[in-house]
Amino acid sequence: MLADEPTGNLDTHTGADIIRIFQNLNRERGQTVVYVTHDSFIARHTNRIIKIEDGKIVGDEKVENPIEAGMPRLDDVLAPAHRDEGKAGQVL
């Protein structure tokens, strides 16, 4: 299956549902899913990342511990803790 930017225009919840479906298809049915994405967080949900630049393969990495669908991005987890650290009027 070829998934071109499968979560590109989706909200976080729906995107996680799509990734969960793909992960289940792979685990339970042995279905290969090829993600085309510029989002490294989405890529980390897979077992293997092949990087292509200018039409050439420039990287091939096995992912030892893929991220499970629905896990929050690190930025989303850390952001609330740092929102109130600035001085009044300071843009964070």
mmCIF file of N, CA and C in Angstrom:
data_model
loop_
_atom_site.group_PDB
_atom_site.id
_atom_site.type_symbol
_atom_site.label_atom_id
_atom_site.label_comp_id
_atom_site.label_asym_id
_atom_site.label_seq_id
_atom_site.Cartn_x
_atom_site.Cartn_y
_atom_site.Cartn_z
ATOM 1 N N MET A 1 0.848 -1.151 0.000
ATOM 2 C CA MET A 1 0.000 0.000 0.000
ATOM 3 C C MET A 1 0.906 1.230 0.000
ATOM 4 N N LEU A 2 0.575 2.211 -0.808
ATOM 5 C CA LEU A 2 1.327 3.463 -0.860
ATOM 6 C C LEU A 2 0.478 4.563 -0.237
ATOM 7 N N ALA A 3 1.001 5.208 0.806
ATOM 8 C CA ALA A 3 0.288 6.271 1.514
ATOM 9 C C ALA A 3 1.071 7.572 1.357
ATOM 10 N N ASP A 4 0.594 8.449 0.496
ATOM 11 C CA ASP A 4 1.273 9.717 0.208
ATOM 12 C C ASP A 4 0.784 10.790 1.174
ATOM 13 N N GLU A 5 1.659 11.216 2.093
ATOM 14 C CA GLU A 5 1.328 12.199 3.135
ATOM 15 C C GLU A 5 0.003 11.832 3.812
ATOM 16 N N PRO A 6 -0.082 10.639 4.412
ATOM 17 C CA PRO A 6 -1.354 10.139 4.935
ATOM 18 C C PRO A 6 -1.972 10.961 6.058
ATOM 19 N N THR A 7 -1.173 11.764 6.754
ATOM 20 C CA THR A 7 -1.718 12.557 7.861
ATOM 21 C C THR A 7 -1.589 14.051 7.605
ATOM 22 N N GLY A 8 -1.199 14.426 6.407
ATOM 23 C CA GLY A 8 -0.864 15.809 6.085
ATOM 24 C C GLY A 8 -1.911 16.856 6.425
ATOM 25 N N ASN A 9 -3.168 16.609 6.140
ATOM 26 C CA ASN A 9 -4.216 17.608 6.364
ATOM 27 C C ASN A 9 -5.221 17.161 7.415
ATOM 28 N N LEU A 10 -4.789 16.310 8.323
ATOM 29 C CA LEU A 10 -5.700 15.765 9.325
ATOM 30 C C LEU A 10 -5.411 16.334 10.706
ATOM 31 N N ASP A 11 -6.448 16.339 11.547
ATOM 32 C CA ASP A 11 -6.239 16.723 12.940
ATOM 33 C C ASP A 11 -5.460 15.594 13.629
ATOM 34 N N THR A 12 -4.920 15.879 14.791
ATOM 35 C CA THR A 12 -4.059 14.938 15.507
ATOM 36 C C THR A 12 -4.749 13.607 15.779
ATOM 37 N N HIS A 13 -5.992 13.649 16.235
ATOM 38 C CA HIS A 13 -6.725 12.424 16.584
ATOM 39 C C HIS A 13 -6.947 11.544 15.356
ATOM 40 N N THR A 14 -7.415 12.133 14.271
ATOM 41 C CA THR A 14 -7.667 11.364 13.050
ATOM 42 C C THR A 14 -6.363 10.827 12.465
ATOM 43 N N GLY A 15 -5.304 11.638 12.506
ATOM 44 C CA GLY A 15 -3.997 11.186 12.034
ATOM 45 C C GLY A 15 -3.517 9.967 12.803
ATOM 46 N N ALA A 16 -3.698 9.986 14.128
ATOM 47 C CA ALA A 16 -3.302 8.840 14.959
ATOM 48 C C ALA A 16 -4.122 7.606 14.597
ATOM 49 N N ASP A 17 -5.412 7.798 14.305
ATOM 50 C CA ASP A 17 -6.255 6.670 13.892
ATOM 51 C C ASP A 17 -5.745 6.045 12.597
ATOM 52 N N ILE A 18 -5.358 6.882 11.645
ATOM 53 C CA ILE A 18 -4.848 6.387 10.364
ATOM 54 C C ILE A 18 -3.552 5.599 10.574
ATOM 55 N N ILE A 19 -2.641 6.152 11.367
ATOM 56 C CA ILE A 19 -1.373 5.460 11.635
ATOM 57 C C ILE A 19 -1.636 4.139 12.355
ATOM 58 N N ARG A 20 -2.577 4.137 13.298
ATOM 59 C CA ARG A 20 -2.927 2.912 14.031
ATOM 60 C C ARG A 20 -3.436 1.839 13.052
ATOM 61 N N ILE A 21 -4.279 2.229 12.109
ATOM 62 C CA ILE A 21 -4.783 1.282 11.104
ATOM 63 C C ILE A 21 -3.624 0.701 10.299
ATOM 64 N N PHE A 22 -2.709 1.565 9.864
ATOM 65 C CA PHE A 22 -1.558 1.092 9.089
ATOM 66 C C PHE A 22 -0.687 0.142 9.905
ATOM 67 N N GLN A 23 -0.436 0.492 11.175
ATOM 68 C CA GLN A 23 0.386 -0.373 12.021
ATOM 69 C C GLN A 23 -0.286 -1.732 12.218
ATOM 70 N N ASN A 24 -1.606 -1.730 12.420
ATOM 71 C CA ASN A 24 -2.326 -2.992 12.591
ATOM 72 C C ASN A 24 -2.318 -3.823 11.312
ATOM 73 N N LEU A 25 -2.487 -3.189 10.165
ATOM 74 C CA LEU A 25 -2.418 -3.911 8.889
ATOM 75 C C LEU A 25 -1.064 -4.599 8.735
ATOM 76 N N ASN A 26 -0.012 -3.905 9.132
ATOM 77 C CA ASN A 26 1.327 -4.470 9.016
ATOM 78 C C ASN A 26 1.529 -5.624 9.987
ATOM 79 N N ARG A 27 1.155 -5.432 11.238
ATOM 80 C CA ARG A 27 1.385 -6.459 12.263
ATOM 81 C C ARG A 27 0.493 -7.685 12.080
ATOM 82 N N GLU A 28 -0.794 -7.442 11.840
ATOM 83 C CA GLU A 28 -1.761 -8.535 11.837
ATOM 84 C C GLU A 28 -1.906 -9.228 10.485
ATOM 85 N N ARG A 29 -1.651 -8.502 9.407
ATOM 86 C CA ARG A 29 -1.856 -9.093 8.079
ATOM 87 C C ARG A 29 -0.593 -9.133 7.232
ATOM 88 N N GLY A 30 0.501 -8.602 7.776
ATOM 89 C CA GLY A 30 1.751 -8.609 7.034
ATOM 90 C C GLY A 30 1.759 -7.666 5.842
ATOM 91 N N GLN A 31 0.838 -6.710 5.837
ATOM 92 C CA GLN A 31 0.718 -5.756 4.737
ATOM 93 C C GLN A 31 1.840 -4.723 4.815
ATOM 94 N N THR A 32 2.572 -4.546 3.726
ATOM 95 C CA THR A 32 3.587 -3.500 3.660
ATOM 96 C C THR A 32 2.894 -2.180 3.359
ATOM 97 N N VAL A 33 3.229 -1.158 4.133
ATOM 98 C CA VAL A 33 2.691 0.184 3.909
ATOM 99 C C VAL A 33 3.880 1.111 3.700
ATOM 100 N N VAL A 34 3.924 1.763 2.551
ATOM 101 C CA VAL A 34 4.982 2.719 2.245
ATOM 102 C C VAL A 34 4.423 4.112 2.484
ATOM 103 N N TYR A 35 4.995 4.825 3.463
ATOM 104 C CA TYR A 35 4.583 6.194 3.759
ATOM 105 C C TYR A 35 5.479 7.132 2.952
ATOM 106 N N VAL A 36 4.885 8.107 2.314
ATOM 107 C CA VAL A 36 5.644 9.198 1.710
ATOM 108 C C VAL A 36 5.360 10.398 2.600
ATOM 109 N N THR A 37 6.382 10.889 3.302
ATOM 110 C CA THR A 37 6.152 11.975 4.254
ATOM 111 C C THR A 37 7.402 12.824 4.426
ATOM 112 N N HIS A 38 7.177 14.070 4.790
ATOM 113 C CA HIS A 38 8.270 14.970 5.162
ATOM 114 C C HIS A 38 8.325 15.112 6.681
ATOM 115 N N ASP A 39 7.425 14.434 7.376
ATOM 116 C CA ASP A 39 7.281 14.543 8.825
ATOM 117 C C ASP A 39 8.063 13.411 9.506
ATOM 118 N N SER A 40 9.189 13.743 10.112
ATOM 119 C CA SER A 40 10.034 12.720 10.734
ATOM 120 C C SER A 40 9.325 12.015 11.891
ATOM 121 N N PHE A 41 8.405 12.704 12.572
ATOM 122 C CA PHE A 41 7.648 12.066 13.654
ATOM 123 C C PHE A 41 6.784 10.938 13.094
ATOM 124 N N ILE A 42 6.117 11.182 11.990
ATOM 125 C CA ILE A 42 5.296 10.146 11.358
ATOM 126 C C ILE A 42 6.189 9.005 10.874
ATOM 127 N N ALA A 43 7.324 9.329 10.304
ATOM 128 C CA ALA A 43 8.245 8.298 9.815
ATOM 129 C C ALA A 43 8.701 7.378 10.944
ATOM 130 N N ARG A 44 8.840 7.896 12.166
ATOM 131 C CA ARG A 44 9.316 7.096 13.302
ATOM 132 C C ARG A 44 8.281 6.065 13.760
ATOM 133 N N HIS A 45 7.089 6.065 13.169
ATOM 134 C CA HIS A 45 6.067 5.067 13.480
ATOM 135 C C HIS A 45 6.270 3.778 12.674
ATOM 136 N N THR A 46 7.291 3.737 11.855
ATOM 137 C CA THR A 46 7.513 2.605 10.954
ATOM 138 C C THR A 46 8.690 1.748 11.403
ATOM 139 N N ASN A 47 8.852 0.601 10.758
ATOM 140 C CA ASN A 47 9.961 -0.307 11.069
ATOM 141 C C ASN A 47 11.230 0.034 10.307
ATOM 142 N N ARG A 48 11.067 0.822 9.246
ATOM 143 C CA ARG A 48 12.212 1.126 8.387
ATOM 144 C C ARG A 48 11.987 2.480 7.731
ATOM 145 N N ILE A 49 13.055 3.271 7.648
ATOM 146 C CA ILE A 49 12.988 4.579 7.000
ATOM 147 C C ILE A 49 14.009 4.597 5.869
ATOM 148 N N ILE A 50 13.514 4.818 4.669
ATOM 149 C CA ILE A 50 14.392 4.960 3.507
ATOM 150 C C ILE A 50 14.295 6.411 3.069
ATOM 151 N N LYS A 51 15.420 7.117 3.077
ATOM 152 C CA LYS A 51 15.442 8.529 2.689
ATOM 153 C C LYS A 51 15.869 8.648 1.239
ATOM 154 N N ILE A 52 15.136 9.483 0.503
ATOM 155 C CA ILE A 52 15.429 9.712 -0.909
ATOM 156 C C ILE A 52 15.638 11.203 -1.122
ATOM 157 N N GLU A 53 16.722 11.556 -1.771
ATOM 158 C CA GLU A 53 17.007 12.944 -2.140
ATOM 159 C C GLU A 53 17.397 12.979 -3.603
ATOM 160 N N ASP A 54 16.808 13.882 -4.335
ATOM 161 C CA ASP A 54 17.110 14.035 -5.762
ATOM 162 C C ASP A 54 17.014 12.712 -6.511
ATOM 163 N N GLY A 55 16.016 11.901 -6.144
ATOM 164 C CA GLY A 55 15.777 10.645 -6.839
ATOM 165 C C GLY A 55 16.716 9.511 -6.478
ATOM 166 N N LYS A 56 17.566 9.718 -5.473
ATOM 167 C CA LYS A 56 18.528 8.683 -5.081
ATOM 168 C C LYS A 56 18.337 8.316 -3.613
ATOM 169 N N ILE A 57 18.503 7.038 -3.306
ATOM 170 C CA ILE A 57 18.439 6.588 -1.919
ATOM 171 C C ILE A 57 19.704 7.049 -1.213
ATOM 172 N N VAL A 58 19.517 7.827 -0.134
ATOM 173 C CA VAL A 58 20.659 8.354 0.619
ATOM 174 C C VAL A 58 20.698 7.819 2.050
ATOM 175 N N GLY A 59 19.685 7.046 2.429
ATOM 176 C CA GLY A 59 19.666 6.480 3.768
ATOM 177 C C GLY A 59 18.694 5.325 3.854
ATOM 178 N N ASP A 60 19.031 4.349 4.679
ATOM 179 C CA ASP A 60 18.179 3.186 4.903
ATOM 180 C C ASP A 60 18.384 2.776 6.354
ATOM 181 N N GLU A 61 17.397 3.061 7.190
ATOM 182 C CA GLU A 61 17.530 2.868 8.636
ATOM 183 C C GLU A 61 16.456 1.927 9.161
ATOM 184 N N LYS A 62 16.849 0.923 9.917
ATOM 185 C CA LYS A 62 15.898 0.065 10.608
ATOM 186 C C LYS A 62 15.536 0.757 11.917
ATOM 187 N N VAL A 63 14.249 0.874 12.198
ATOM 188 C CA VAL A 63 13.771 1.519 13.420
ATOM 189 C C VAL A 63 13.539 0.422 14.454
ATOM 190 N N GLU A 64 14.348 0.418 15.508
ATOM 191 C CA GLU A 64 14.278 -0.636 16.528
ATOM 192 C C GLU A 64 12.991 -0.579 17.353
ATOM 193 N N ASN A 65 12.568 0.619 17.715
ATOM 194 C CA ASN A 65 11.375 0.788 18.549
ATOM 195 C C ASN A 65 10.456 1.836 17.934
ATOM 196 N N PRO A 66 9.641 1.431 16.955
ATOM 197 C CA PRO A 66 8.744 2.407 16.327
ATOM 198 C C PRO A 66 7.790 3.027 17.355
ATOM 199 N N ILE A 67 7.441 4.261 17.130
ATOM 200 C CA ILE A 67 6.482 4.957 17.990
ATOM 201 C C ILE A 67 5.105 4.349 17.759
ATOM 202 N N GLU A 68 4.366 4.103 18.828
ATOM 203 C CA GLU A 68 3.006 3.589 18.710
ATOM 204 C C GLU A 68 2.059 4.725 18.334
ATOM 205 N N ALA A 69 1.087 4.429 17.500
ATOM 206 C CA ALA A 69 0.098 5.429 17.094
ATOM 207 C C ALA A 69 -0.580 6.018 18.326
ATOM 208 N N GLY A 70 -0.781 7.324 18.303
ATOM 209 C CA GLY A 70 -1.445 8.009 19.398
ATOM 210 C C GLY A 70 -0.505 8.613 20.421
ATOM 211 N N MET A 71 0.773 8.276 20.359
ATOM 212 C CA MET A 71 1.734 8.878 21.282
ATOM 213 C C MET A 71 1.918 10.342 20.902
ATOM 214 N N PRO A 72 1.943 11.236 21.882
ATOM 215 C CA PRO A 72 2.097 12.661 21.557
ATOM 216 C C PRO A 72 3.520 12.996 21.119
ATOM 217 N N ARG A 73 3.620 14.065 20.356
ATOM 218 C CA ARG A 73 4.939 14.585 19.977
ATOM 219 C C ARG A 73 5.599 15.145 21.230
ATOM 220 N N LEU A 74 6.899 15.060 21.326
ATOM 221 C CA LEU A 74 7.628 15.572 22.481
ATOM 222 C C LEU A 74 7.348 17.053 22.688
ATOM 223 N N ASP A 75 7.287 17.832 21.610
ATOM 224 C CA ASP A 75 7.001 19.267 21.718
ATOM 225 C C ASP A 75 5.650 19.512 22.372
ATOM 226 N N ASP A 76 4.658 18.669 22.068
ATOM 227 C CA ASP A 76 3.328 18.829 22.643
ATOM 228 C C ASP A 76 3.319 18.497 24.129
ATOM 229 N N VAL A 77 4.171 17.577 24.540
ATOM 230 C CA VAL A 77 4.250 17.189 25.948
ATOM 231 C C VAL A 77 4.969 18.261 26.756
ATOM 232 N N LEU A 78 6.054 18.806 26.205
ATOM 233 C CA LEU A 78 6.865 19.783 26.930
ATOM 234 C C LEU A 78 6.285 21.187 26.899
ATOM 235 N N ALA A 79 5.567 21.549 25.868
ATOM 236 C CA ALA A 79 5.080 22.919 25.698
ATOM 237 C C ALA A 79 4.257 23.428 26.879
ATOM 238 N N PRO A 80 3.281 22.674 27.405
ATOM 239 C CA PRO A 80 2.493 23.205 28.527
ATOM 240 C C PRO A 80 3.335 23.536 29.750
ATOM 241 N N ALA A 81 4.385 22.784 29.999
ATOM 242 C CA ALA A 81 5.223 23.015 31.176
ATOM 243 C C ALA A 81 6.033 24.296 31.055
ATOM 244 N N HIS A 82 6.250 24.768 29.834
ATOM 245 C CA HIS A 82 7.098 25.940 29.627
ATOM 246 C C HIS A 82 6.318 27.198 29.257
ATOM 247 N N ARG A 83 5.018 27.127 29.175
ATOM 248 C CA ARG A 83 4.221 28.276 28.745
ATOM 249 C C ARG A 83 4.323 29.462 29.696
ATOM 250 N N ASP A 84 4.406 29.201 30.984
ATOM 251 C CA ASP A 84 4.371 30.283 31.967
ATOM 252 C C ASP A 84 5.750 30.674 32.484
ATOM 253 N N GLU A 85 6.818 30.239 31.826
ATOM 254 C CA GLU A 85 8.157 30.516 32.327
ATOM 255 C C GLU A 85 8.679 31.892 31.948
ATOM 256 N N GLY A 86 8.089 32.541 30.966
ATOM 257 C CA GLY A 86 8.592 33.834 30.512
ATOM 258 C C GLY A 86 8.153 34.965 31.425
ATOM 259 N N LYS A 87 8.763 36.135 31.231
ATOM 260 C CA LYS A 87 8.374 37.321 31.978
ATOM 261 C C LYS A 87 7.143 37.924 31.323
ATOM 262 N N ALA A 88 6.437 38.740 32.045
ATOM 263 C CA ALA A 88 5.240 39.388 31.511
ATOM 264 C C ALA A 88 5.580 40.127 30.224
ATOM 265 N N GLY A 89 4.786 39.919 29.202
ATOM 266 C CA GLY A 89 4.997 40.594 27.928
ATOM 267 C C GLY A 89 6.013 39.923 27.024
ATOM 268 N N GLN A 90 6.708 38.919 27.531
ATOM 269 C CA GLN A 90 7.711 38.229 26.722
ATOM 270 C C GLN A 90 7.029 37.173 25.863
ATOM 271 N N VAL A 91 7.426 37.128 24.615
ATOM 272 C CA VAL A 91 6.892 36.120 23.708
ATOM 273 C C VAL A 91 7.749 34.883 23.813
ATOM 274 N N LEU A 92 7.111 33.756 24.054
ATOM 275 C CA LEU A 92 7.842 32.485 24.179
ATOM 276 C C LEU A 92 7.718 31.696 22.910
#
